[in-house]
Short mmCIF file of C-alpha atoms and ligand atoms in Angstrom, two decimals:
data_model
loop_
_atom_site.label_atom_id
_atom_site.label_comp_id
_atom_site.label_asym_id
_atom_site.label_seq_id
_atom_site.Cartn_x
_atom_site.Cartn_y
_atom_site.Cartn_z
CA MET A 1 79.45 209.77 46.28
CA SER A 2 82.59 211.75 47.10
CA LYS A 3 82.72 215.26 45.68
CA ILE A 4 85.09 215.64 42.71
CA SER A 5 86.93 218.93 42.15
CA GLU A 6 87.24 220.73 38.84
CA ALA A 7 91.03 220.19 38.83
CA GLU A 8 90.50 216.42 39.27
CA VAL A 9 87.96 216.33 36.44
CA ARG A 10 90.29 218.25 34.13
CA ALA A 11 93.21 215.94 34.94
CA GLU A 12 91.09 212.86 34.29
CA VAL A 13 89.78 214.18 30.96
CA ARG A 14 93.28 215.20 29.82
CA GLU A 15 94.63 211.76 30.63
CA TRP A 16 91.77 210.03 28.86
CA LEU A 17 92.10 212.23 25.77
CA ALA A 18 95.88 211.64 25.61
CA ALA A 19 95.23 207.91 25.53
CA ASN A 20 92.24 207.89 23.18
CA TRP A 21 91.82 210.95 20.94
CA ASP A 22 92.63 210.12 17.34
CA PRO A 23 91.42 212.38 14.48
CA ASP A 24 91.84 209.54 12.00
CA LEU A 25 89.01 207.53 13.53
CA SER A 26 85.57 207.73 11.94
CA LEU A 27 82.99 209.91 13.76
CA VAL A 28 81.04 206.84 14.84
CA GLU A 29 84.17 205.00 16.06
CA TRP A 30 85.21 208.03 18.12
CA ARG A 31 81.77 208.70 19.54
CA SER A 32 81.42 205.03 20.47
CA LYS A 33 84.49 205.56 22.65
CA LEU A 34 82.76 208.64 24.13
CA ALA A 35 79.66 206.59 24.89
CA ASP A 36 81.68 203.80 26.51
CA SER A 37 83.76 206.16 28.63
CA GLY A 38 80.91 208.52 29.58
CA TRP A 39 82.89 211.61 28.50
CA GLY A 40 80.48 212.47 25.67
CA MET A 41 77.67 213.38 28.10
CA PRO A 42 79.36 213.36 31.50
CA GLN A 43 76.28 214.81 33.24
CA TRP A 44 74.24 211.72 32.30
CA PRO A 45 73.94 208.75 34.69
CA ARG A 46 76.92 206.40 34.75
CA GLU A 47 74.79 203.40 33.76
CA TRP A 48 73.60 205.26 30.64
CA TYR A 49 76.74 206.48 28.89
CA GLY A 50 77.53 209.28 31.40
CA ARG A 51 79.61 209.85 34.52
CA ASP A 52 77.11 211.38 36.99
CA LEU A 53 79.05 214.63 36.82
CA PRO A 54 77.38 217.78 38.29
CA HIS A 55 76.18 220.19 35.56
CA GLY A 56 78.54 222.89 36.82
CA LEU A 57 81.60 220.80 35.79
CA VAL A 58 80.52 220.01 32.24
CA ARG A 59 82.04 223.22 30.90
CA ALA A 60 85.48 222.15 32.20
CA VAL A 61 85.19 218.89 30.23
CA GLU A 62 84.15 220.78 27.08
CA GLU A 63 87.12 223.13 27.47
CA GLU A 64 89.56 220.22 27.77
CA PHE A 65 88.08 218.69 24.60
CA ALA A 66 88.39 222.04 22.79
CA ASN A 67 92.03 222.42 23.91
CA VAL A 68 93.09 219.33 21.93
CA GLY A 69 90.58 219.88 19.11
CA ALA A 70 88.58 216.78 20.10
CA ILE A 71 85.01 216.33 18.82
CA GLY A 72 82.12 215.82 21.24
CA ALA A 73 78.98 213.65 21.15
CA ALA A 74 76.32 214.44 18.51
CA LYS A 75 74.12 217.24 19.90
CA SER A 76 72.29 218.88 17.00
CA GLY A 77 68.56 218.99 16.34
CA VAL A 78 65.99 217.25 18.50
CA ARG A 79 68.22 214.31 19.53
CA LEU A 80 69.09 215.70 22.96
CA LEU A 81 65.41 216.44 23.69
CA ALA A 82 64.72 212.80 22.87
CA ALA A 83 67.57 211.71 25.13
CA ALA A 84 66.45 213.89 28.06
CA THR A 85 62.90 212.53 27.74
CA LEU A 86 64.03 208.91 27.51
CA LEU A 87 66.41 209.28 30.45
CA GLU A 88 63.49 210.48 32.59
CA HIS A 89 60.62 208.31 31.35
CA GLY A 90 61.99 205.63 29.00
CA SER A 91 62.22 201.92 29.75
CA ASP A 92 65.63 200.25 30.08
CA LEU A 93 65.04 198.59 26.71
CA GLN A 94 64.40 201.98 25.04
CA LYS A 95 67.48 203.54 26.65
CA LYS A 96 69.60 200.58 25.58
CA LYS A 97 68.29 200.63 22.02
CA LEU A 98 68.22 204.39 21.40
CA LEU A 99 70.57 206.44 23.61
CA ARG A 100 73.86 205.17 22.24
CA ARG A 101 72.90 205.93 18.60
CA ILE A 102 71.79 209.42 19.70
CA LEU A 103 75.29 210.06 21.07
CA THR A 104 77.09 208.64 18.03
CA GLY A 105 74.90 210.70 15.70
CA GLU A 106 73.79 207.61 13.77
CA ASP A 107 70.09 208.41 14.31
CA THR A 108 68.31 211.70 13.65
CA TRP A 109 65.12 212.75 15.48
CA CYS A 110 62.11 215.00 15.07
CA GLN A 111 59.20 216.08 17.28
CA PHE A 112 55.63 215.20 16.23
CA PHE A 113 53.64 217.41 18.62
CA SER A 114 51.83 220.25 16.73
CA GLU A 115 48.79 219.57 14.55
CA PRO A 116 46.72 221.85 12.32
CA GLY A 117 44.12 222.14 15.13
CA SER A 118 46.42 221.94 18.14
CA GLY A 119 49.56 224.01 18.49
CA SER A 120 49.19 226.23 21.54
CA ASP A 121 46.45 223.90 22.63
CA LEU A 122 48.79 220.94 22.41
CA ALA A 123 46.63 218.76 24.68
CA GLY A 124 43.90 218.95 22.02
CA ALA A 125 45.86 216.58 19.72
CA THR A 126 43.62 214.34 17.62
CA THR A 127 46.17 212.09 15.92
CA ARG A 128 45.13 208.69 17.23
CA ALA A 129 46.94 205.51 18.24
CA ASP A 130 44.91 202.31 18.63
CA LEU A 131 46.35 199.10 20.04
CA LYS A 132 45.91 196.17 17.66
CA GLY A 133 47.80 193.02 18.65
CA ASP A 134 51.45 193.89 19.31
CA PHE A 135 51.32 197.27 17.57
CA TRP A 136 49.85 200.72 18.05
CA ILE A 137 48.30 201.84 14.76
CA VAL A 138 48.68 205.57 14.16
CA ASN A 139 46.38 207.74 12.01
CA GLY A 140 46.23 211.55 11.72
CA GLN A 141 48.29 214.59 10.78
CA LYS A 142 51.11 216.59 12.31
CA VAL A 143 52.47 219.91 11.02
CA TRP A 144 55.45 222.23 11.55
CA THR A 145 57.65 219.17 12.08
CA THR A 146 61.21 220.48 11.78
CA SER A 147 63.66 218.06 10.09
CA ALA A 148 61.10 215.25 9.63
CA HIS A 149 62.40 214.92 6.05
CA HIS A 150 65.67 213.41 7.26
CA ALA A 151 64.67 211.98 10.62
CA ASP A 152 64.89 208.31 11.60
CA HIS A 153 62.70 208.54 14.73
CA GLY A 154 59.95 210.87 15.90
CA LEU A 155 58.68 211.79 19.37
CA LEU A 156 54.96 211.31 18.90
CA LEU A 157 52.09 212.59 21.03
CA ALA A 158 48.86 210.76 20.13
CA ARG A 159 45.41 210.21 21.60
CA THR A 160 44.82 206.73 22.97
CA ASP A 161 41.64 207.36 24.99
CA TRP A 162 38.78 209.55 23.69
CA ASP A 163 36.64 209.13 26.80
CA ALA A 164 39.25 210.45 29.23
CA PRO A 165 39.61 214.21 29.86
CA LYS A 166 41.78 216.00 27.31
CA HIS A 167 45.14 215.85 29.14
CA GLU A 168 44.65 212.28 30.39
CA GLY A 169 43.88 210.56 27.08
CA LEU A 170 47.28 211.12 25.47
CA SER A 171 50.22 208.74 25.19
CA TYR A 172 53.80 209.25 24.05
CA PHE A 173 55.63 207.05 21.55
CA VAL A 174 58.84 206.72 19.60
CA ILE A 175 57.82 206.20 16.00
CA ASP A 176 59.96 205.02 13.10
CA VAL A 177 59.65 207.80 10.48
CA LYS A 178 60.99 205.75 7.59
CA GLN A 179 58.04 203.38 7.16
CA PRO A 180 55.31 203.19 4.49
CA GLY A 181 52.52 204.70 6.64
CA VAL A 182 54.40 207.99 7.25
CA ASP A 183 54.17 210.54 4.43
CA VAL A 184 56.48 213.56 5.00
CA GLN A 185 55.78 216.63 2.86
CA PRO A 186 58.13 219.65 3.13
CA LEU A 187 56.48 223.09 3.41
CA LYS A 188 58.04 226.09 1.70
CA GLN A 189 58.23 229.15 3.97
CA MET A 190 57.98 232.81 3.01
CA ASN A 191 61.74 233.16 3.51
CA GLY A 192 62.36 230.54 0.81
CA HIS A 193 63.58 227.77 3.16
CA ALA A 194 61.75 224.53 3.80
CA SER A 195 62.77 223.43 7.29
CA PHE A 196 59.51 222.00 8.47
CA ASN A 197 56.95 219.57 7.10
CA GLN A 198 53.40 218.37 7.24
CA VAL A 199 53.28 214.69 8.00
CA PHE A 200 50.41 212.28 7.38
CA PHE A 201 50.09 208.99 9.26
CA THR A 202 48.02 206.24 7.64
CA ASP A 203 48.02 203.00 9.63
CA ALA A 204 51.63 203.64 10.66
CA LYS A 205 52.90 201.06 13.12
CA VAL A 206 54.55 201.50 16.52
CA PRO A 207 55.62 198.39 18.41
CA GLN A 208 54.27 198.24 21.97
CA GLU A 209 57.79 198.45 23.39
CA ASN A 210 58.04 202.01 21.95
CA LEU A 211 55.41 203.45 24.30
CA VAL A 212 57.25 205.93 26.56
CA GLY A 213 55.88 205.93 30.11
CA ARG A 214 52.46 204.35 30.61
CA VAL A 215 49.31 204.62 28.49
CA GLY A 216 47.76 208.02 29.40
CA ASP A 217 51.09 209.53 30.57
CA GLY A 218 51.59 211.40 27.27
CA TRP A 219 51.02 214.89 28.66
CA LYS A 220 53.42 214.40 31.55
CA VAL A 221 56.13 213.01 29.25
CA ALA A 222 55.57 215.81 26.69
CA MET A 223 56.04 218.41 29.48
CA THR A 224 59.50 216.98 30.11
CA THR A 225 60.40 217.37 26.41
CA LEU A 226 59.05 220.96 26.33
CA ALA A 227 60.80 221.97 29.56
CA HIS A 228 64.10 220.87 28.03
CA GLU A 229 63.25 222.60 24.74
CA ARG A 230 62.59 225.93 26.48
CA ARG A 231 65.79 225.56 28.47
CA GLY A 232 67.66 225.11 25.17
CA VAL A 233 69.09 221.70 26.06
CA ASP A 234 69.76 220.94 22.40
CA ALA A 235 71.93 224.00 21.83
CA MET A 236 75.13 223.01 20.08
CA SER A 237 78.37 223.52 21.97
CA ALA A 238 80.18 226.47 20.39
CA LEU A 239 83.62 226.40 22.03
CA PRO A 240 86.39 227.24 19.55
CA ARG A 241 88.80 224.32 19.13
CA SER A 242 92.59 224.53 19.14
CA GLY A 243 94.89 222.71 16.76
CA SER A 244 94.74 222.18 13.00
CA PRO A 245 91.62 220.27 12.05
CA LYS A 246 93.31 217.55 9.94
CA GLY A 247 92.06 213.97 9.86
CA ARG A 248 89.19 211.83 8.65
CA ILE A 249 87.00 212.71 11.59
CA TYR A 250 86.91 216.44 10.75
CA ILE A 251 85.86 215.78 7.16
CA GLU A 252 83.02 213.59 8.38
CA GLU A 253 82.02 216.15 11.02
CA ARG A 254 81.87 218.98 8.42
CA ALA A 255 79.56 216.90 6.25
CA GLU A 256 77.39 216.05 9.27
CA THR A 257 77.18 219.69 10.40
CA GLU A 258 76.27 220.88 6.91
CA LYS A 259 73.41 218.38 6.70
CA ALA A 260 72.22 219.00 10.27
CA ASN A 261 72.34 222.80 9.89
CA GLN A 262 70.46 222.89 6.59
CA PRO A 263 67.02 223.36 8.23
CA TYR A 264 68.42 225.94 10.67
CA LYS A 265 70.34 228.18 8.21
CA TRP A 266 67.89 231.03 8.69
CA TYR A 267 67.72 230.77 12.51
CA PRO A 268 70.30 233.55 13.09
CA GLN A 269 68.10 235.83 10.92
CA ARG A 270 64.94 234.94 12.84
CA ALA A 271 66.63 236.28 16.02
CA GLY A 272 66.96 239.68 14.27
CA ARG A 273 70.81 239.88 13.85
CA VAL A 274 71.53 242.56 16.46
CA ASP A 275 75.21 241.92 15.63
CA LEU A 276 74.81 243.63 12.22
CA ILE A 277 73.13 246.82 13.45
CA ILE A 278 76.14 249.07 14.21
CA ASP A 279 78.05 248.11 11.04
CA ARG A 280 74.96 248.63 8.90
CA ALA A 281 74.35 252.06 10.49
CA LYS A 282 77.95 253.06 9.71
CA GLU A 283 77.86 251.66 6.16
CA THR A 284 74.66 253.51 5.27
CA GLY A 285 75.34 256.76 7.19
CA ALA A 286 72.21 256.14 9.30
CA ASN A 287 74.44 256.52 12.40
CA LYS A 288 74.26 260.28 11.82
CA ASP A 289 70.46 260.38 11.91
CA PRO A 290 69.43 261.44 15.48
CA TYR A 291 66.13 259.50 15.37
CA VAL A 292 67.76 256.27 14.12
CA ARG A 293 70.54 256.63 16.74
CA GLN A 294 67.87 256.77 19.48
CA GLU A 295 66.20 253.64 18.13
CA ILE A 296 69.55 251.81 17.91
CA ALA A 297 70.35 252.72 21.52
CA LYS A 298 66.91 251.48 22.68
CA LEU A 299 67.41 248.21 20.81
CA LEU A 300 70.87 247.57 22.22
CA ILE A 301 69.65 248.23 25.77
CA LEU A 302 66.77 245.78 25.23
CA ALA A 303 69.13 243.15 23.78
CA LYS A 304 71.57 243.52 26.66
CA SER A 305 68.88 243.08 29.31
CA ALA A 306 67.51 240.02 27.44
CA ASP A 307 71.02 238.56 27.38
CA TRP A 308 71.34 239.00 31.15
CA THR A 309 67.99 237.27 31.70
CA ALA A 310 69.18 234.37 29.53
CA ARG A 311 72.42 234.20 31.54
CA ARG A 312 70.46 234.06 34.79
CA ALA A 313 68.47 231.12 33.40
CA ARG A 314 71.70 229.32 32.32
CA ALA A 315 73.35 229.94 35.70
CA ALA A 316 70.31 228.49 37.52
CA GLN A 317 70.45 225.43 35.27
CA GLN A 318 74.18 224.93 35.80
CA GLN A 319 73.67 225.04 39.56
CA GLY A 320 70.91 222.44 39.23
CA ARG A 321 68.23 224.88 40.47
CA PRO A 322 64.68 224.53 39.07
CA GLN A 323 63.82 226.92 36.28
CA GLY A 324 62.39 230.21 37.61
CA PRO A 325 60.44 232.89 35.75
CA GLU A 326 63.54 233.53 33.58
CA GLY A 327 62.48 230.75 31.20
CA SER A 328 59.24 232.35 30.01
CA LEU A 329 60.55 235.91 30.42
CA GLY A 330 63.62 235.01 28.33
CA LYS A 331 61.56 233.53 25.51
CA LEU A 332 59.33 236.63 25.42
CA ALA A 333 62.33 238.97 25.61
CA GLY A 334 63.85 237.15 22.61
CA SER A 335 60.69 237.91 20.60
CA HIS A 336 60.78 241.60 21.59
CA VAL A 337 64.41 241.93 20.60
CA ALA A 338 63.88 240.20 17.26
CA ARG A 339 60.91 242.41 16.36
CA ALA A 340 62.66 245.61 17.46
CA CYS A 341 65.73 244.60 15.52
CA SER A 342 63.77 243.96 12.35
CA ARG A 343 62.23 247.44 12.70
CA VAL A 344 65.63 249.12 13.22
CA HIS A 345 67.10 247.24 10.22
CA THR A 346 64.25 248.74 8.17
CA LEU A 347 64.98 252.23 9.51
CA ILE A 348 68.66 251.83 8.61
CA THR A 349 68.24 250.20 5.19
CA GLY A 350 65.02 251.86 4.02
CA THR A 351 63.08 250.34 1.14
CA ASP A 352 66.20 248.42 -0.03
CA ALA A 353 65.49 246.12 2.93
CA MET A 354 62.91 244.44 0.71
CA LEU A 355 65.49 243.43 -1.94
CA THR A 356 66.97 239.96 -2.28
CA GLY A 357 69.75 238.57 -4.47
CA THR A 358 73.46 239.29 -4.76
CA GLU A 359 73.11 243.05 -5.31
CA SER A 360 70.82 243.59 -2.33
CA PRO A 361 72.08 244.77 1.09
CA ARG A 362 74.21 242.00 2.63
CA ASP A 363 73.24 239.57 -0.13
CA GLY A 364 69.59 239.40 0.90
CA ILE A 365 70.27 238.83 4.60
CA ILE A 366 68.35 241.99 5.62
CA ALA A 367 65.28 240.90 3.64
CA GLU A 368 65.60 237.42 5.15
CA ILE A 369 65.57 238.97 8.64
CA LEU A 370 62.28 240.75 7.92
CA VAL A 371 60.49 237.58 6.80
CA SER A 372 62.05 235.24 9.38
CA VAL A 373 61.53 237.23 12.60
CA PRO A 374 57.81 236.36 12.95
CA ALA A 375 58.82 232.73 13.64
CA VAL A 376 60.38 233.63 17.01
CA SER A 377 57.03 234.66 18.43
CA ILE A 378 55.52 231.31 17.42
CA ALA A 379 58.08 228.50 17.80
CA GLY A 380 58.29 226.72 21.16
CA GLY A 381 55.15 228.50 22.49
CA THR A 382 53.72 231.79 21.20
CA ASP A 383 54.14 235.16 22.92
CA GLU A 384 50.52 235.08 24.09
CA ILE A 385 51.03 231.64 25.64
CA GLN A 386 54.21 232.84 27.37
CA ARG A 387 52.21 235.78 28.77
CA ASN A 388 49.54 233.39 30.04
CA ILE A 389 52.26 231.30 31.72
CA ILE A 390 53.79 234.38 33.33
CA ALA A 391 50.36 235.63 34.46
CA GLU A 392 49.25 232.31 35.95
CA ARG A 393 52.43 230.68 37.23
CA VAL A 394 54.72 233.63 38.01
CA LEU A 395 52.26 236.39 39.00
CA ASP A 396 49.65 233.97 40.38
CA LEU A 397 46.79 235.73 38.59
CA PRO A 398 43.45 233.86 38.11
CA LYS A 399 43.53 231.17 35.42
CA GLU A 400 41.82 231.57 32.06
CA PRO A 401 38.26 230.16 32.06
CA ARG A 402 38.18 226.58 30.70
CA PHE A 403 35.60 225.02 28.43
CA ASP A 404 37.44 221.79 27.72
CA THR A 405 36.77 219.59 30.75
CA GLY A 406 34.98 216.21 30.64
CA PRO A 407 35.52 213.42 28.11
CA PHE A 408 37.59 214.63 25.14
CA ARG A 409 35.07 213.07 22.75
CA ASP A 410 32.53 215.77 23.83
CA VAL A 411 34.92 218.74 23.94
CA ARG A 412 34.51 221.35 21.19
CA LYS A 413 37.53 221.12 18.89
CA ASN A 414 39.47 223.92 17.13
C1 FAD B 501 60.21 227.65 13.24
C2 FAD B 501 59.23 226.73 13.88
C3 FAD B 501 59.60 225.41 14.13
C4 FAD B 501 58.68 224.54 14.72
N1 FAD B 501 59.05 223.22 14.91
C5 FAD B 501 58.15 222.34 15.45
C6 FAD B 501 58.48 220.94 15.56
O1 FAD B 501 59.57 220.50 15.20
N2 FAD B 501 57.54 220.09 16.06
C7 FAD B 501 56.31 220.53 16.47
O2 FAD B 501 55.52 219.71 16.93
N3 FAD B 501 55.96 221.84 16.34
C8 FAD B 501 56.86 222.75 15.84
N4 FAD B 501 56.50 224.09 15.70
C9 FAD B 501 55.12 224.48 16.01
C10 FAD B 501 54.91 225.39 17.20
O3 FAD B 501 55.12 224.72 18.41
C11 FAD B 501 53.50 225.96 17.07
O4 FAD B 501 53.46 226.74 15.91
C12 FAD B 501 53.10 226.80 18.25
O5 FAD B 501 52.92 226.02 19.40
C13 FAD B 501 51.79 227.61 17.99
O6 FAD B 501 50.78 226.79 17.55
P1 FAD B 501 49.93 227.15 16.23
O7 FAD B 501 50.88 227.48 15.15
O8 FAD B 501 48.98 226.04 16.01
O9 FAD B 501 49.14 228.47 16.59
P2 FAD B 501 47.73 228.57 17.34
O10 FAD B 501 47.79 227.77 18.59
O11 FAD B 501 46.64 228.24 16.40
O12 FAD B 501 47.69 230.11 17.70
C14 FAD B 501 47.22 231.12 16.81
C15 FAD B 501 47.23 232.44 17.55
O13 FAD B 501 46.30 232.38 18.67
C16 FAD B 501 46.96 232.72 19.87
N5 FAD B 501 46.44 231.91 20.99
C17 FAD B 501 46.23 230.57 21.01
N6 FAD B 501 45.77 230.18 22.23
C18 FAD B 501 45.71 231.29 23.01
C19 FAD B 501 45.33 231.54 24.37
N7 FAD B 501 44.93 230.54 25.16
N8 FAD B 501 45.41 232.80 24.83
C20 FAD B 501 45.82 233.84 24.02
N9 FAD B 501 46.18 233.67 22.71
C21 FAD B 501 46.13 232.40 22.22
C22 FAD B 501 48.42 232.38 19.62
O14 FAD B 501 49.27 233.09 20.48
C23 FAD B 501 48.58 232.76 18.15
O15 FAD B 501 48.82 234.15 18.03
C24 FAD B 501 57.39 224.99 15.10
C25 FAD B 501 57.02 226.32 14.85
C26 FAD B 501 57.91 227.19 14.23
C27 FAD B 501 57.51 228.61 13.97
#
């Protein structure tokens, strides 16, 4: 394949947008054009709605879209994790059936991995899938499932062989969430939101064609999903758009964003809101307190170094290099920053940090930070698990002793 320059890509995108962009189309009509042309996900393979474009040139395409105010493919939630997993392991039938509706935003996805007895120990999953005729019959329970309450499909990790060793007895499926055997129950969190659910499967059905990879490949396929999750593949594009957002498509997009963002409203707070620190210190006069000033300086230094680590990880990804230690270090650094930030917010705001409601500091945002920050050290792999990964895979220290070898049936659970 001949190498394409950034200038050539930009010229091609501009020409295509001039001929096709129309804000009076519906979201699905417009995104169908994106899927057909490959400009919605240009880094994807040409045969699957992409253009085989190197990762490093994707930003140029996004900038050209932003320049004319054009909307991109649907990217929120778990849908891009699903797409990345299917592109690597899915059958042609699955890609044909599912990828297009991911891009158009017609289908919403969730990730059925964690269970009450297996979160960090994901390979210990005990939700079972048994083949009966043309269907896999699923029984068991998942928990922490973000967005399951409005998802169409779920990425399901389930045990299909109880005699195989733990990691080898798992298989990976796409399950239809809106069926009678799937009972989704939202869980209310201590910050008042309900973004995740517990989900019970009772004889839920998965057609054979929805097995991703082969029977017993579940762990390998799940690792692909998790690698993309830790790399932040599903992050929404945040380029500011030019032009006045008038037209049917923008109205539909606002409604879509509002619905998609509902479960994630508190996510900025769980990261600690470093952006509020200086203003809050000025507003409260805490900027004159020498001790608080020291703590603010320490926090901002920590946040800056975490930001540089994250940038190194992004640069490696854009150049198509494999992920280095930055992935696990970055996740851990994010937890440190969030916790330090929550502490400094408390120093600045004092006991008022516990107040909620319209008369509380920043309309309850400070209190929401304090009760949301713990989630960062848990979601996507806990701090302790990240430390284990760093110890074993980055520093090459001896592995933790294992007591879970042999047939899974005989392994001690929980
Ligand atoms: C906001 C949020 C959203 C989430 N969304 C989803 C989702 O959509 N889908 C999904 O499947 N899951 C989701 N999760 C679940 C998440 O992946 C798990 O919570 C996480 O993997 C930890 O598992 P656990 O909660 O079972 O904790 P446990 O594994 O029970 O861990 C409990 C404690 O023991 C420690 N520990 C465990 N094993 C070790 C070890 N080997 N060495 C040292 N310490 C250890 C842990 O670090 C932790 O402190 C979400 C979680 C959060 C917080």
